[in-house]
Short mmCIF file of C-alpha atoms and ligand atoms in Angstrom, two decimals:
data_model
loop_
_atom_site.label_atom_id
_atom_site.label_comp_id
_atom_site.label_asym_id
_atom_site.label_seq_id
_atom_site.Cartn_x
_atom_site.Cartn_y
_atom_site.Cartn_z
CA MET A 217 -0.16 -0.25 0.02
CA ILE A 218 0.84 3.41 -0.38
CA ILE A 219 2.02 6.58 1.57
CA GLN A 220 1.94 9.89 -0.47
CA GLU A 221 4.36 12.51 1.06
CA HIS A 222 2.46 16.75 0.09
CA VAL A 223 0.01 15.68 -1.76
CA ALA A 224 -2.79 18.34 -2.45
CA LEU A 225 -6.12 18.51 -1.40
CA GLN A 226 -7.86 21.08 -4.73
CA SER A 227 -9.89 18.29 -6.07
CA PHE A 228 -10.47 16.13 -2.99
CA ASN A 229 -12.65 18.83 -1.58
CA THR A 230 -16.04 19.90 -3.42
CA PHE A 231 -15.26 23.96 -2.33
CA GLY A 232 -11.73 23.03 -4.89
CA ILE A 233 -9.47 25.05 -2.05
CA ASN A 234 -5.59 24.06 -2.69
CA SER A 235 -3.91 22.42 0.53
CA THR A 236 -1.47 20.35 0.82
CA ALA A 237 -0.83 16.07 3.38
CA GLU A 238 1.41 16.32 5.04
CA TYR A 239 1.13 12.26 4.08
CA LEU A 240 -2.04 10.96 2.32
CA ILE A 241 -3.19 6.90 2.16
CA ARG A 242 -6.07 6.15 0.60
CA VAL A 243 -7.12 2.70 2.28
CA LYS A 244 -10.05 0.19 1.03
CA ASN A 245 -9.94 -3.07 3.39
CA LYS A 246 -9.87 -3.19 7.05
CA ASP A 247 -5.67 -4.62 7.39
CA ASP A 248 -5.12 -1.09 4.90
CA ILE A 249 -7.12 0.70 7.74
CA HIS A 250 -4.31 -0.79 10.28
CA HIS A 251 -1.64 0.07 8.79
CA ALA A 252 -2.51 4.17 8.23
CA ARG A 253 -2.76 3.18 12.02
CA GLU A 254 0.37 2.10 12.66
CA PHE A 255 2.85 4.03 10.34
CA ALA A 256 0.82 7.59 12.05
CA GLN A 257 2.19 5.78 15.22
CA SER A 258 5.55 5.24 14.27
CA LYS A 259 6.22 8.15 12.92
CA ASN A 260 4.41 10.22 15.78
CA LEU A 261 2.06 11.84 13.60
CA GLU A 262 -1.65 12.35 14.35
CA ASN A 263 -4.71 11.51 11.80
CA TRP A 264 -6.65 13.13 9.62
CA ILE A 265 -10.48 11.29 8.06
CA LEU A 266 -11.57 12.74 4.77
CA GLY A 267 -14.74 11.51 2.87
CA GLY A 268 -16.04 13.08 -0.11
CA GLY A 269 -15.01 16.67 0.86
CA SER A 270 -18.17 17.91 0.46
CA ASN A 271 -18.62 19.84 4.04
CA LEU A 272 -14.95 20.91 4.67
CA LEU A 273 -13.18 23.89 4.14
CA PHE A 274 -10.06 24.33 4.39
CA VAL A 275 -7.35 27.28 6.06
CA GLN A 276 -4.40 26.04 7.32
CA GLU A 277 -1.44 25.97 3.61
CA ASN A 278 -0.56 21.98 5.44
CA GLN A 279 -2.46 19.65 6.45
CA PRO A 280 -0.06 18.26 8.58
CA GLY A 281 -0.18 14.22 9.97
CA LEU A 282 -1.31 11.40 7.92
CA CYS A 283 -4.83 11.90 6.08
CA ILE A 284 -6.46 8.58 5.78
CA LYS A 285 -9.20 8.91 2.41
CA SER A 286 -11.52 6.36 3.02
CA GLU A 287 -11.82 4.13 0.01
CA LEU A 288 -13.72 1.03 1.86
CA LEU A 289 -16.61 -0.56 -0.92
CA GLY A 290 -19.61 -2.87 -0.88
CA LYS A 291 -23.63 -3.15 -0.69
CA LYS A 292 -24.84 -6.40 0.93
CA ILE A 293 -28.46 -7.23 2.87
CA ILE A 294 -28.12 -8.29 6.51
CA SER A 295 -31.35 -8.47 7.08
CA GLU A 296 -34.73 -9.39 5.67
CA THR A 297 -38.38 -9.10 7.00
CA SER A 298 -41.62 -8.97 4.58
CA SER A 299 -41.52 -5.06 5.29
CA HIS A 300 -37.97 -4.47 5.75
CA ILE A 301 -34.32 -4.52 3.98
CA LEU A 302 -31.16 -4.73 6.42
CA LEU A 303 -28.75 -2.58 3.87
CA GLU A 304 -25.85 -2.40 4.73
CA ALA A 305 -23.04 0.08 2.78
CA ALA A 306 -19.91 1.03 3.11
CA GLY A 307 -18.31 3.71 4.50
CA GLY A 308 -16.54 5.06 0.81
CA GLU A 309 -19.22 4.38 -1.23
CA ASN A 310 -20.87 7.71 -2.60
CA TRP A 311 -23.71 8.74 -0.96
CA HIS A 312 -26.63 9.57 -3.72
CA GLU A 313 -24.44 6.39 -6.33
CA PHE A 314 -26.24 4.47 -2.92
CA VAL A 315 -29.74 5.83 -2.48
CA GLU A 316 -30.09 6.09 -6.78
CA PHE A 317 -29.38 1.68 -6.49
CA CYS A 318 -32.22 1.86 -3.66
CA VAL A 319 -34.32 4.21 -5.48
CA GLN A 320 -33.76 1.91 -8.58
CA LYS A 321 -34.71 -1.67 -6.15
CA ASN A 322 -37.79 1.07 -4.98
CA TRP A 323 -36.45 0.43 -1.36
CA GLY A 324 -37.36 3.57 0.64
CA GLY A 325 -36.69 6.49 3.04
CA ILE A 326 -33.73 8.18 2.09
CA GLU A 327 -34.80 9.06 -1.47
CA ASN A 328 -35.19 12.47 -0.30
CA LEU A 329 -31.99 12.33 0.50
CA SER A 330 -30.90 12.21 -3.59
CA LEU A 331 -27.50 14.42 -4.35
CA ILE A 332 -26.33 15.49 -1.23
CA PRO A 333 -22.74 15.35 -1.97
CA GLY A 334 -20.01 13.11 -0.21
CA LEU A 335 -19.56 9.75 1.28
CA VAL A 336 -21.50 6.96 3.11
CA GLY A 337 -19.44 6.67 5.80
CA ALA A 338 -19.92 10.88 6.31
CA SER A 339 -23.48 10.96 6.41
CA PRO A 340 -23.76 9.96 10.07
CA MET A 341 -21.21 11.96 11.35
CA GLN A 342 -23.42 15.40 11.10
CA ASN A 343 -26.38 13.80 10.47
CA ILE A 344 -27.77 15.06 7.36
CA GLY A 345 -30.23 15.91 6.19
CA ALA A 346 -32.98 17.39 2.95
CA TYR A 347 -36.64 17.36 2.69
CA GLY A 348 -37.67 16.85 5.70
CA VAL A 349 -35.89 13.02 6.41
CA GLU A 350 -32.80 13.17 7.78
CA LEU A 351 -30.60 10.08 8.61
CA LYS A 352 -31.24 9.20 11.99
CA ASP A 353 -34.71 8.52 10.68
CA VAL A 354 -33.45 5.57 8.47
CA PHE A 355 -30.50 4.83 10.12
CA HIS A 356 -29.54 1.30 12.01
CA SER A 357 -26.88 0.86 13.65
CA LEU A 358 -22.58 1.14 11.94
CA ASP A 359 -19.68 -0.09 12.44
CA ALA A 360 -15.62 2.72 12.50
CA PHE A 361 -11.97 2.03 13.20
CA HIS A 362 -11.44 3.09 16.59
CA PHE A 363 -8.55 4.73 16.09
CA PRO A 364 -6.87 4.80 20.03
CA THR A 365 -7.30 1.48 20.12
CA GLY A 366 -7.00 -0.14 16.59
CA GLU A 367 -10.29 -1.22 17.62
CA ILE A 368 -14.01 -2.02 15.71
CA HIS A 369 -16.84 -0.17 17.25
CA THR A 370 -20.67 -0.54 16.72
CA PHE A 371 -22.76 1.81 17.61
CA SER A 372 -26.48 1.88 17.58
CA LYS A 373 -28.36 5.22 16.64
CA ALA A 374 -28.12 5.83 20.31
CA ASP A 375 -24.78 5.25 20.60
CA CYS A 376 -24.65 7.93 17.96
CA GLY A 377 -26.48 10.57 19.42
CA PHE A 378 -27.38 12.47 16.90
CA GLY A 379 -29.36 16.20 16.52
CA TYR A 380 -29.76 18.11 13.89
CA ARG A 381 -26.80 18.17 12.16
CA GLU A 382 -25.71 16.62 15.19
CA SER A 383 -23.54 13.06 16.82
CA VAL A 384 -21.19 12.05 18.41
CA PHE A 385 -18.22 11.01 15.78
CA LYS A 386 -18.62 15.78 15.03
CA ARG A 387 -18.23 17.51 18.84
CA LYS A 388 -17.54 14.01 21.42
CA TYR A 389 -14.75 11.91 19.87
CA THR A 390 -13.59 14.38 16.42
CA GLY A 391 -10.42 13.03 14.89
CA GLN A 392 -10.91 9.09 17.04
CA TYR A 393 -13.18 7.14 14.76
CA LEU A 394 -13.31 6.05 10.39
CA ILE A 395 -16.44 4.77 9.91
CA MET A 396 -16.67 1.61 7.84
CA ALA A 397 -19.64 0.86 6.66
CA VAL A 398 -23.72 2.06 7.58
CA ARG A 399 -26.84 0.00 7.96
CA PHE A 400 -29.97 1.07 6.82
CA GLN A 401 -33.11 -0.28 7.47
CA LEU A 402 -35.63 0.73 4.04
CA GLU A 403 -38.78 0.25 3.31
CA LYS A 404 -39.89 -2.46 1.16
CA PHE A 405 -43.37 -1.39 0.36
CA PRO A 406 -42.73 2.69 1.07
CA ARG A 407 -44.49 5.67 1.92
CA THR A 408 -43.56 8.60 0.28
CA ASN A 409 -42.81 12.43 2.16
CA THR A 410 -44.04 15.20 0.36
CA ARG A 411 -44.74 17.38 3.47
CA TYR A 412 -42.21 20.00 2.51
CA GLY A 413 -43.64 22.78 0.45
CA ALA A 414 -40.87 22.06 -1.94
CA ILE A 415 -41.69 18.87 -2.89
CA GLU A 416 -45.36 19.69 -3.23
CA GLN A 417 -45.03 21.99 -5.41
CA THR A 418 -42.62 20.36 -7.69
CA LEU A 419 -44.45 17.44 -7.97
CA LEU A 420 -47.85 19.70 -8.90
CA GLU A 421 -45.15 21.21 -10.93
CA MET A 422 -44.08 18.09 -12.15
CA ASN A 423 -47.76 17.21 -12.41
CA ILE A 424 -47.82 14.01 -10.20
CA ALA A 425 -50.19 13.40 -7.58
CA ASN A 426 -49.49 9.86 -6.61
CA PRO A 427 -45.96 9.84 -6.86
CA THR A 428 -43.56 7.29 -6.14
CA ILE A 429 -40.26 6.56 -4.52
CA GLN A 430 -38.44 7.86 -7.62
CA ASP A 431 -40.85 10.72 -8.03
CA VAL A 432 -39.86 11.72 -5.44
CA SER A 433 -36.15 11.88 -5.89
CA LYS A 434 -37.08 13.05 -9.50
CA ALA A 435 -37.71 16.02 -7.39
CA VAL A 436 -35.24 16.28 -4.89
CA ILE A 437 -32.99 16.52 -7.55
CA LYS A 438 -34.83 18.79 -9.33
CA ILE A 439 -34.98 21.55 -6.99
CA ARG A 440 -31.73 20.60 -5.39
CA SER A 441 -29.82 21.36 -9.72
CA GLU A 442 -31.71 24.62 -10.28
CA LYS A 443 -31.05 25.86 -6.38
CA LEU A 444 -27.32 24.60 -5.80
CA PRO A 445 -24.86 25.39 -6.65
CA ASN A 446 -23.09 22.26 -8.59
CA PRO A 447 -19.78 21.91 -7.06
CA SER A 448 -17.76 20.93 -9.98
CA ILE A 449 -18.37 23.61 -11.84
CA VAL A 450 -18.92 26.39 -8.27
CA GLY A 451 -17.24 25.10 -5.38
CA ASN A 452 -18.49 25.68 -2.53
CA ALA A 453 -19.27 22.47 0.69
CA GLY A 454 -23.73 23.11 -0.10
CA SER A 455 -25.02 25.38 3.19
CA PHE A 456 -22.63 27.14 5.47
CA PHE A 457 -24.36 27.58 8.45
CA LYS A 458 -26.93 25.71 10.74
CA ASN A 459 -30.70 27.24 10.79
CA PRO A 460 -30.45 28.88 14.22
CA VAL A 461 -33.08 27.55 16.82
CA ILE A 462 -34.46 30.52 19.37
CA SER A 463 -37.15 30.31 21.97
CA ILE A 464 -40.72 30.87 20.39
CA GLU A 465 -40.45 33.84 23.18
CA TYR A 466 -37.92 35.69 20.98
CA PHE A 467 -39.03 34.69 17.97
CA GLU A 468 -42.18 36.91 19.07
CA LYS A 469 -40.64 39.71 19.64
CA LEU A 470 -37.92 39.49 16.08
CA LYS A 471 -41.78 39.16 14.16
CA LYS A 472 -42.54 42.07 15.74
CA GLU A 473 -40.22 44.54 14.03
CA PHE A 474 -39.56 42.09 11.45
CA THR A 475 -42.75 40.93 10.53
CA GLN A 476 -42.16 39.15 7.28
CA ILE A 477 -39.49 35.75 9.28
CA PRO A 478 -39.91 32.37 8.40
CA SER A 479 -40.00 29.49 11.54
CA PHE A 480 -40.21 26.14 10.98
CA SER A 481 -41.43 23.74 14.21
CA THR A 482 -38.72 21.63 16.55
CA ASN A 483 -39.22 19.14 18.34
CA SER A 484 -39.59 21.44 21.16
CA PRO A 485 -42.91 23.41 21.99
CA ASP A 486 -40.98 26.06 23.24
CA GLN A 487 -38.79 26.37 20.55
CA VAL A 488 -38.77 27.05 16.92
CA LYS A 489 -35.79 27.61 13.47
CA ILE A 490 -34.67 29.99 11.41
CA PRO A 491 -33.96 29.58 8.27
CA ALA A 492 -29.96 31.15 8.34
CA ALA A 493 -30.96 32.06 4.51
CA TRP A 494 -33.47 34.15 5.60
CA LEU A 495 -31.58 35.98 7.57
CA ILE A 496 -28.81 36.72 5.33
CA GLU A 497 -31.29 38.29 2.79
CA TYR A 498 -32.87 40.09 4.73
CA THR A 499 -29.71 41.79 4.97
CA GLY A 500 -27.88 41.91 2.17
CA TRP A 501 -25.52 39.14 1.12
CA LYS A 502 -27.07 37.59 -0.91
CA GLY A 503 -25.63 37.72 -4.18
CA TYR A 504 -22.57 39.32 -2.39
CA ARG A 505 -19.35 38.32 -4.82
CA LYS A 506 -15.74 39.90 -3.48
CA GLY A 507 -13.49 38.80 -5.68
CA ASN A 508 -12.84 35.35 -5.28
CA VAL A 509 -15.62 34.72 -3.52
CA GLY A 510 -19.92 35.56 -2.40
CA CYS A 511 -22.99 34.51 -1.46
CA HIS A 512 -25.30 32.63 -4.04
CA PRO A 513 -27.41 33.99 -6.26
CA LYS A 514 -30.25 31.22 -5.38
CA GLN A 515 -29.50 30.89 -1.87
CA ALA A 516 -27.98 32.98 0.22
CA LEU A 517 -26.51 29.70 2.93
CA VAL A 518 -24.19 29.11 0.55
CA LEU A 519 -20.83 30.10 0.94
CA VAL A 520 -18.70 30.29 -2.89
CA ASN A 521 -15.99 30.11 -3.80
CA TYR A 522 -16.08 31.21 -7.87
CA GLY A 523 -12.05 30.82 -8.90
CA ASN A 524 -8.48 30.44 -6.85
CA ALA A 525 -10.41 31.92 -3.18
CA ILE A 526 -7.98 30.95 -0.23
CA GLY A 527 -10.17 29.64 2.50
CA ARG A 528 -9.32 32.33 5.36
CA ASP A 529 -11.38 34.91 2.41
CA ILE A 530 -14.49 32.12 2.90
CA LEU A 531 -14.34 32.83 6.35
CA GLU A 532 -13.58 35.95 6.11
CA LEU A 533 -17.18 36.56 4.44
CA SER A 534 -18.16 34.29 6.61
CA HIS A 535 -17.45 36.52 9.88
CA GLU A 536 -19.21 39.05 8.05
CA ILE A 537 -22.08 38.00 7.12
CA LYS A 538 -21.88 36.43 11.42
CA VAL A 539 -21.54 40.15 12.07
CA SER A 540 -24.44 42.09 10.06
CA VAL A 541 -26.80 38.75 11.74
CA LYS A 542 -25.79 39.62 15.13
CA SER A 543 -26.47 42.93 15.15
CA THR A 544 -29.27 43.08 13.08
CA PHE A 545 -31.29 40.24 14.48
CA ASP A 546 -28.91 39.55 17.97
CA ILE A 547 -28.38 35.37 16.49
CA GLU A 548 -25.18 34.13 16.50
CA LEU A 549 -25.16 31.73 13.64
CA GLU A 550 -22.97 28.73 13.71
CA THR A 551 -20.60 27.60 11.21
CA GLU A 552 -22.04 24.04 9.86
CA VAL A 553 -19.29 23.10 8.17
CA ASN A 554 -16.26 21.46 9.44
CA ILE A 555 -12.69 23.81 8.99
CA ARG A 556 -9.15 22.74 9.31
N1 EPU B 104 -34.25 31.16 2.22
C1 EPU B 104 -34.29 32.70 1.63
N2 EPU B 104 -33.72 33.27 1.00
C2 EPU B 104 -32.68 32.03 -0.23
C3 EPU B 104 -33.43 30.86 0.46
C4 EPU B 104 -34.41 30.18 1.08
O1 EPU B 104 -35.00 33.36 2.58
O2 EPU B 104 -31.64 31.95 -0.22
C5 EPU B 104 -35.95 30.85 3.18
C6 EPU B 104 -36.52 31.02 2.08
O3 EPU B 104 -37.78 31.18 3.58
C7 EPU B 104 -37.11 29.19 2.73
C8 EPU B 104 -36.19 28.84 3.48
O4 EPU B 104 -35.28 29.57 4.03
O5 EPU B 104 -38.40 28.43 2.23
C9 EPU B 104 -35.68 27.16 3.94
O6 EPU B 104 -34.91 26.91 2.10
P1 EPU B 104 -34.68 25.62 1.56
O7 EPU B 104 -36.18 25.22 1.07
O8 EPU B 104 -34.06 25.79 0.27
O9 EPU B 104 -33.74 25.48 2.95
P2 EPU B 104 -32.55 25.89 4.21
O10 EPU B 104 -33.24 25.03 5.42
O11 EPU B 104 -32.15 27.19 3.31
C10 EPU B 104 -32.05 23.41 4.60
C11 EPU B 104 -30.12 22.52 4.88
C12 EPU B 104 -30.09 21.68 3.71
C13 EPU B 104 -31.69 21.16 2.59
C14 EPU B 104 -32.55 22.25 3.10
C15 EPU B 104 -34.07 21.24 2.21
C16 EPU B 104 -29.26 23.15 6.65
C17 EPU B 104 -28.60 23.99 7.59
N3 EPU B 104 -29.49 23.01 5.13
O12 EPU B 104 -31.52 24.20 3.70
O13 EPU B 104 -28.79 21.12 3.73
O14 EPU B 104 -31.13 20.48 1.71
O15 EPU B 104 -32.94 22.44 3.68
O16 EPU B 104 -34.45 20.54 3.31
O17 EPU B 104 -29.95 22.73 7.29
C18 EPU B 104 -26.30 21.50 3.35
O18 EPU B 104 -26.70 21.16 4.54
O19 EPU B 104 -25.28 21.98 3.35
C19 EPU B 104 -28.08 21.47 3.13
C20 EPU B 104 -27.89 21.84 1.41
#
């Protein structure tokens, strides 16, 4: 197995930012991961894991340590009942291709998560979500390699501590685990979830009254392709910020001054979620461009690299947006992408 030195990372992140990995190793199986661990230990290197690079902003010119690029592949049926299928996918599988595979088989549950960039192994990290569905809704369990001990640990749904764009892997165990395989519980007689406004409207435009999961997937692909920039054309990492969750009390206060402010309900009766895109658009940033960086003209939550931006340019723009939103609404936007 080859360990490369001084590897350019521009093509390994959807922002298209230049940065260099001190060492890089591509892991295709369990033995490769053990080997990577031994190499890092022998040289006293920190190791860090690179998935699809679709939720990542490089701000350091050089990334010290050993970059472990997951290329673990494979899918298999673990078990089946008359109504459900338990399907396992390796962490290095492309997420959207996996969704398409399930949609073709008519196994329902992840069709609303079509066209999300990245890898299967990264999906539990931030509990990916879109159009009314979150990974946790179909998640069964996962196996992850624990670098400190070299052991493989199995996590149930409860072990993962899923929240809105949150899991134990993102915070508590940062950098400790490589997610090797994820198991999903999917429906063999799927019910569609079309409650999210944009889906309902798109299906209507498509003249579809009784949608199948194939139709829902098509609708989601249509919405995403129209609103979100294609990272192979314009560098970006999807939503740059999280949608802030605030108290109902504060929301009512804001509504008096900003009568149009939208909100979504949360699991808690005392809190609402505000679309960060609306706050950013209101403060005038939507479509803003300065040199090589900007705020996407069709989705204010997405920051973009128009050319040869460096990570710090994007980070700086994100700070300026945070300051505006804070001074107008007294709301702190939280960064959603991982910065390193
Ligand atoms: N809006 C604006 N201006 C805009 C865009 C949106 O005011 O430029 C407002 C509108 O009120 C709209 C609302 O924001 O109704 C919601 O917009 P949208 O449906 O586009 O979703 P979002 O809240 O901006 C979240 C996720 C996306 C996910 C979509 C769809 C986060 C941080 N982002 O965005 O996820 O695709 O919902 O479910 O929760 C990602 O995580 O990278 C990502 C793209």
